[in-house]
Short mmCIF file of C-alpha atoms in Angstrom, two decimals:
data_model
loop_
_atom_site.label_atom_id
_atom_site.label_comp_id
_atom_site.label_asym_id
_atom_site.label_seq_id
_atom_site.Cartn_x
_atom_site.Cartn_y
_atom_site.Cartn_z
CA MET A 211 112.04 -53.60 80.55
CA GLU A 212 110.41 -50.46 79.13
CA ALA A 213 106.96 -51.74 80.08
CA SER A 214 108.18 -52.36 83.63
CA VAL A 215 109.62 -48.85 83.94
CA ALA A 216 106.42 -47.33 82.56
CA GLY A 217 104.40 -49.34 85.05
CA ASP A 218 106.57 -48.16 87.93
CA ASP A 219 106.24 -44.54 86.78
CA PHE A 220 102.47 -44.90 86.61
CA ARG A 221 102.32 -46.31 90.14
CA VAL A 222 104.52 -43.50 91.46
CA ARG A 223 102.34 -40.85 89.80
CA SER A 224 99.18 -42.56 90.95
CA ALA A 225 100.41 -42.71 94.55
CA ALA A 226 101.48 -39.05 94.45
CA GLU A 227 98.10 -37.97 93.08
CA LYS A 228 96.35 -39.97 95.77
CA ARG A 229 98.41 -38.24 98.46
CA GLU A 230 97.64 -34.84 96.97
CA ARG A 231 93.91 -35.60 96.92
CA MET A 232 93.88 -36.73 100.52
CA HIS A 233 95.96 -33.74 101.59
CA ALA A 234 93.50 -31.38 99.88
CA ARG A 235 90.59 -33.31 101.39
CA LEU A 236 91.93 -32.80 104.92
CA ILE A 237 92.54 -29.10 104.28
CA ALA A 238 89.00 -28.64 102.98
CA ALA A 239 87.57 -30.65 105.88
CA THR A 240 89.40 -28.47 108.39
CA MET A 241 87.92 -25.32 106.89
CA GLU A 242 84.47 -26.89 106.84
CA ALA A 243 84.92 -27.93 110.47
CA TYR A 244 85.66 -24.32 111.35
CA LEU A 245 82.48 -23.24 109.61
CA GLN A 246 80.43 -25.84 111.50
CA ALA A 247 81.99 -25.13 114.91
CA PRO A 248 79.85 -23.11 117.35
CA ALA A 249 80.85 -19.49 117.89
CA GLY A 250 83.81 -19.19 120.22
CA PHE A 251 84.96 -22.78 119.70
CA HIS A 252 87.74 -24.30 117.64
CA PRO A 253 87.26 -27.67 115.93
CA VAL A 254 89.34 -30.64 117.06
CA ILE A 255 90.78 -33.54 115.07
CA ASP A 256 87.64 -35.62 115.62
CA ASP A 257 85.62 -32.89 113.88
CA VAL A 258 87.99 -32.84 110.92
CA ILE A 259 88.06 -36.60 110.38
CA ARG A 260 84.27 -36.71 110.70
CA VAL A 261 83.88 -34.14 107.93
CA ALA A 262 86.59 -35.78 105.80
CA GLU A 263 85.16 -39.25 106.49
CA VAL A 264 88.61 -40.70 107.19
CA SER A 265 90.20 -42.43 110.16
CA ARG A 266 92.39 -40.73 112.75
CA GLY A 267 95.26 -42.84 111.44
CA SER A 268 94.76 -41.41 107.98
CA PHE A 269 94.92 -37.90 109.38
CA TYR A 270 98.23 -38.58 111.11
CA LYS A 271 99.76 -39.89 107.91
CA TYR A 272 99.61 -36.34 106.59
CA PHE A 273 99.75 -34.05 109.62
CA ASP A 274 101.22 -34.32 113.10
CA SER A 275 98.59 -32.07 114.65
CA LEU A 276 95.69 -29.77 113.87
CA ASP A 277 98.01 -26.84 114.57
CA GLU A 278 100.06 -27.94 111.59
CA VAL A 279 96.97 -27.91 109.38
CA ARG A 280 95.97 -24.47 110.68
CA ALA A 281 99.45 -23.11 109.99
CA GLU A 282 99.40 -24.40 106.42
CA ILE A 283 95.95 -22.95 105.77
CA GLY A 284 96.88 -19.65 107.42
CA ARG A 285 100.07 -19.20 105.39
CA SER A 286 98.27 -20.13 102.19
CA MET A 287 95.38 -17.75 102.84
CA ALA A 288 97.64 -14.86 103.82
CA GLY A 289 99.78 -15.35 100.76
CA GLU A 290 96.78 -15.51 98.48
CA MET A 291 95.13 -12.44 100.00
CA LEU A 292 98.30 -10.37 99.77
CA SER A 293 99.03 -11.52 96.20
CA SER A 294 95.48 -10.68 95.09
CA TYR A 295 95.64 -7.27 96.73
CA GLU A 296 99.00 -6.49 95.15
CA ALA A 297 97.93 -7.68 91.70
CA LEU A 298 94.65 -5.76 91.71
CA PHE A 299 95.58 -2.48 93.37
CA THR A 300 99.30 -1.82 93.00
CA GLY A 301 98.63 0.11 89.80
CA VAL A 302 96.09 2.40 91.50
CA GLU A 303 97.85 5.72 92.09
CA ASP A 304 95.53 7.02 94.83
CA TYR A 305 96.94 5.49 98.01
CA ALA A 306 93.79 6.25 99.98
CA VAL A 307 91.83 4.10 97.53
CA ARG A 308 94.42 1.35 97.89
CA MET A 309 94.13 1.46 101.68
CA ALA A 310 90.33 1.29 101.52
CA ALA A 311 90.57 -1.76 99.27
CA GLY A 312 92.01 -4.01 101.97
CA PRO A 313 89.03 -3.92 104.37
CA LEU A 314 86.58 -4.04 101.46
CA MET A 315 88.17 -7.19 100.05
CA ALA A 316 88.26 -8.88 103.45
CA LEU A 317 84.65 -8.04 104.28
CA ALA A 318 83.28 -8.91 100.85
CA ARG A 319 85.05 -12.26 100.91
CA ALA A 320 83.69 -12.99 104.37
CA ALA A 321 80.18 -12.75 102.95
CA MET A 322 80.94 -14.54 99.69
CA GLU A 323 83.01 -17.38 101.17
CA PRO A 324 81.86 -18.17 104.74
CA ARG A 325 84.45 -20.93 105.26
CA HIS A 326 87.17 -18.35 104.71
CA ALA A 327 85.59 -16.02 107.27
CA ALA A 328 85.14 -18.85 109.76
CA PHE A 329 88.85 -19.60 109.66
CA ILE A 330 90.41 -16.12 109.65
CA SER A 331 88.09 -14.85 112.39
CA ARG A 332 89.06 -17.64 114.83
CA VAL A 333 92.83 -17.85 114.49
CA ASP A 334 95.62 -15.35 115.05
CA PHE A 335 95.57 -14.33 111.41
CA ILE A 336 97.70 -11.23 111.94
CA GLU A 337 100.56 -13.61 112.71
CA PHE A 338 100.27 -15.10 109.22
CA LEU A 339 99.98 -11.69 107.55
CA ASP A 340 103.05 -10.49 109.42
CA GLY A 341 105.13 -13.63 108.90
CA GLU A 342 108.28 -14.39 106.93
CA ASP A 343 106.55 -14.26 103.55
CA PRO A 344 108.02 -11.27 101.63
CA ARG A 345 104.48 -10.33 100.62
CA SER A 346 103.70 -9.55 104.26
CA VAL A 347 105.28 -6.12 103.85
CA ILE A 348 102.63 -5.04 101.33
CA VAL A 349 100.26 -3.58 103.92
CA LYS A 350 103.05 -1.82 105.83
CA ARG A 351 104.61 -0.46 102.66
CA GLY A 352 101.29 0.83 101.40
CA LEU A 353 100.52 2.59 104.66
CA GLU A 354 103.98 4.14 104.84
CA GLU A 355 103.84 5.37 101.24
CA ALA A 356 100.36 6.82 101.82
CA ARG A 357 101.66 8.63 104.91
CA GLN A 358 104.65 10.04 103.01
CA ARG A 359 102.28 11.37 100.36
CA GLY A 360 100.17 13.03 103.05
CA GLN A 361 97.07 10.98 102.26
CA VAL A 362 96.86 9.34 105.69
CA GLN A 363 98.09 10.34 109.13
CA PHE A 364 99.38 8.18 111.97
CA GLU A 365 102.37 8.07 114.30
CA SER A 366 102.77 4.32 114.80
CA LEU A 367 102.98 2.11 111.71
CA GLU A 368 102.30 -0.98 113.82
CA ALA A 369 99.15 0.61 115.25
CA ALA A 370 97.99 1.53 111.75
CA VAL A 371 98.49 -2.06 110.53
CA ASP A 372 96.59 -3.41 113.54
CA LEU A 373 93.77 -0.96 112.83
CA VAL A 374 93.37 -2.05 109.21
CA VAL A 375 93.81 -5.77 109.79
CA GLY A 376 92.10 -5.98 113.19
CA VAL A 377 88.94 -4.17 112.11
CA SER A 378 88.79 -6.30 108.95
CA LEU A 379 88.99 -9.52 110.97
CA GLU A 380 86.38 -8.39 113.48
CA GLY A 381 84.13 -7.33 110.62
CA ALA A 382 84.55 -10.77 109.03
CA ARG A 383 83.50 -12.34 112.33
CA ARG A 384 80.31 -10.26 112.45
CA ILE A 385 79.46 -11.01 108.81
CA LEU A 386 79.95 -14.72 109.51
CA GLN A 387 77.44 -14.49 112.36
CA THR A 388 74.82 -12.69 110.28
CA GLY A 389 75.41 -14.66 107.09
CA VAL A 390 74.58 -11.73 104.80
CA LEU A 391 76.44 -9.18 102.72
CA ASP A 392 75.28 -5.97 104.38
CA GLY A 393 76.42 -3.19 102.07
CA ALA A 394 75.84 -0.40 104.58
CA TYR A 395 77.88 -2.23 107.23
CA ILE A 396 80.75 -2.93 104.84
CA ARG A 397 80.82 0.67 103.60
CA GLU A 398 80.77 2.13 107.08
CA THR A 399 83.38 -0.27 108.44
CA ALA A 400 85.82 0.56 105.64
CA THR A 401 85.02 4.26 106.03
CA LEU A 402 85.75 4.16 109.75
CA VAL A 403 89.12 2.55 109.06
CA MET A 404 89.96 5.42 106.76
CA LEU A 405 88.77 7.95 109.36
CA GLY A 406 91.11 6.27 111.83
CA LEU A 407 93.95 6.85 109.37
CA GLY A 408 93.29 10.58 109.36
CA LEU A 409 90.99 11.20 106.40
CA SER A 410 87.92 13.41 106.61
CA ARG A 411 84.58 11.67 106.20
CA PRO A 412 84.08 12.96 102.62
CA GLN A 413 87.60 11.80 101.72
CA ALA A 414 87.06 8.43 103.39
CA LYS A 415 83.72 7.85 101.65
CA ALA A 416 85.20 8.83 98.29
CA ALA A 417 88.11 6.42 98.76
CA VAL A 418 85.77 3.57 99.73
CA THR A 419 83.49 4.22 96.75
CA ALA A 420 86.41 4.31 94.30
CA ALA A 421 87.97 1.17 95.80
CA TRP A 422 84.71 -0.77 95.51
CA GLU A 423 84.16 0.34 91.92
CA HIS A 424 87.67 -0.80 91.01
CA LEU A 425 87.18 -4.09 92.84
CA GLN A 426 84.02 -4.79 90.86
CA GLN A 427 85.81 -4.05 87.60
CA VAL A 428 88.55 -6.61 88.30
CA SER A 429 86.38 -9.13 90.16
CA ASP A 430 86.71 -11.71 87.39
CA ARG A 431 90.28 -12.26 88.63
CA LEU A 432 89.06 -13.37 92.07
CA HIS A 433 88.01 -17.02 92.27
CA TRP A 434 85.88 -16.38 95.38
CA TRP A 435 83.90 -13.46 93.99
CA ARG A 436 80.14 -13.76 93.72
CA PRO A 437 78.08 -11.24 91.73
CA VAL A 438 76.53 -8.62 94.01
CA GLY A 439 74.76 -5.34 93.58
CA SER A 440 76.29 -2.01 94.46
CA ILE A 441 77.13 -1.60 98.11
#
């Protein structure tokens, strides 16, 4: 009897592990399909199953549609990005530096992990960042606290969020097209975001420099980080 129970447990675990591997395979294939898709186009299910080397039937055993896959990837990415930002920069007292960190992280990752950039630059990623996940308030809270401390200036919190997130996504799209980590472009993009939030150029440049230095110091906590020179 014990041998039979152990055998059943093994089969259950084996089947569960197989499902997890196929699920992860389809997620990875979807991201790869986004990277391979021509600019301005979204991949379709045929692209995903071609990359994954599985049948359409296999795909539908795990997902009802490609929208479902996109939603899962989007929620996962948003949650990971927000968690990383919170873990790495919440302890930084200068709120201007914390605000500059967001665009820098997004743009650096776009260059270091092109599949990530290919996905976030082609979907409505703001929807995932502004979803039901409690972590979605991190950006808003940071902006509001920076405004209360007089470090940034804006009248509409929603407009400020769209500035930070929107510019970061557009920057990721450009980096994906060029395929290089252009330090001058990343610096200037993050600086312009800070200018838009009411800082002077010297203040904005100082915040960007400090944010990048801090990011390099804690980069070993980011699985996507690739060693780079100073930007």
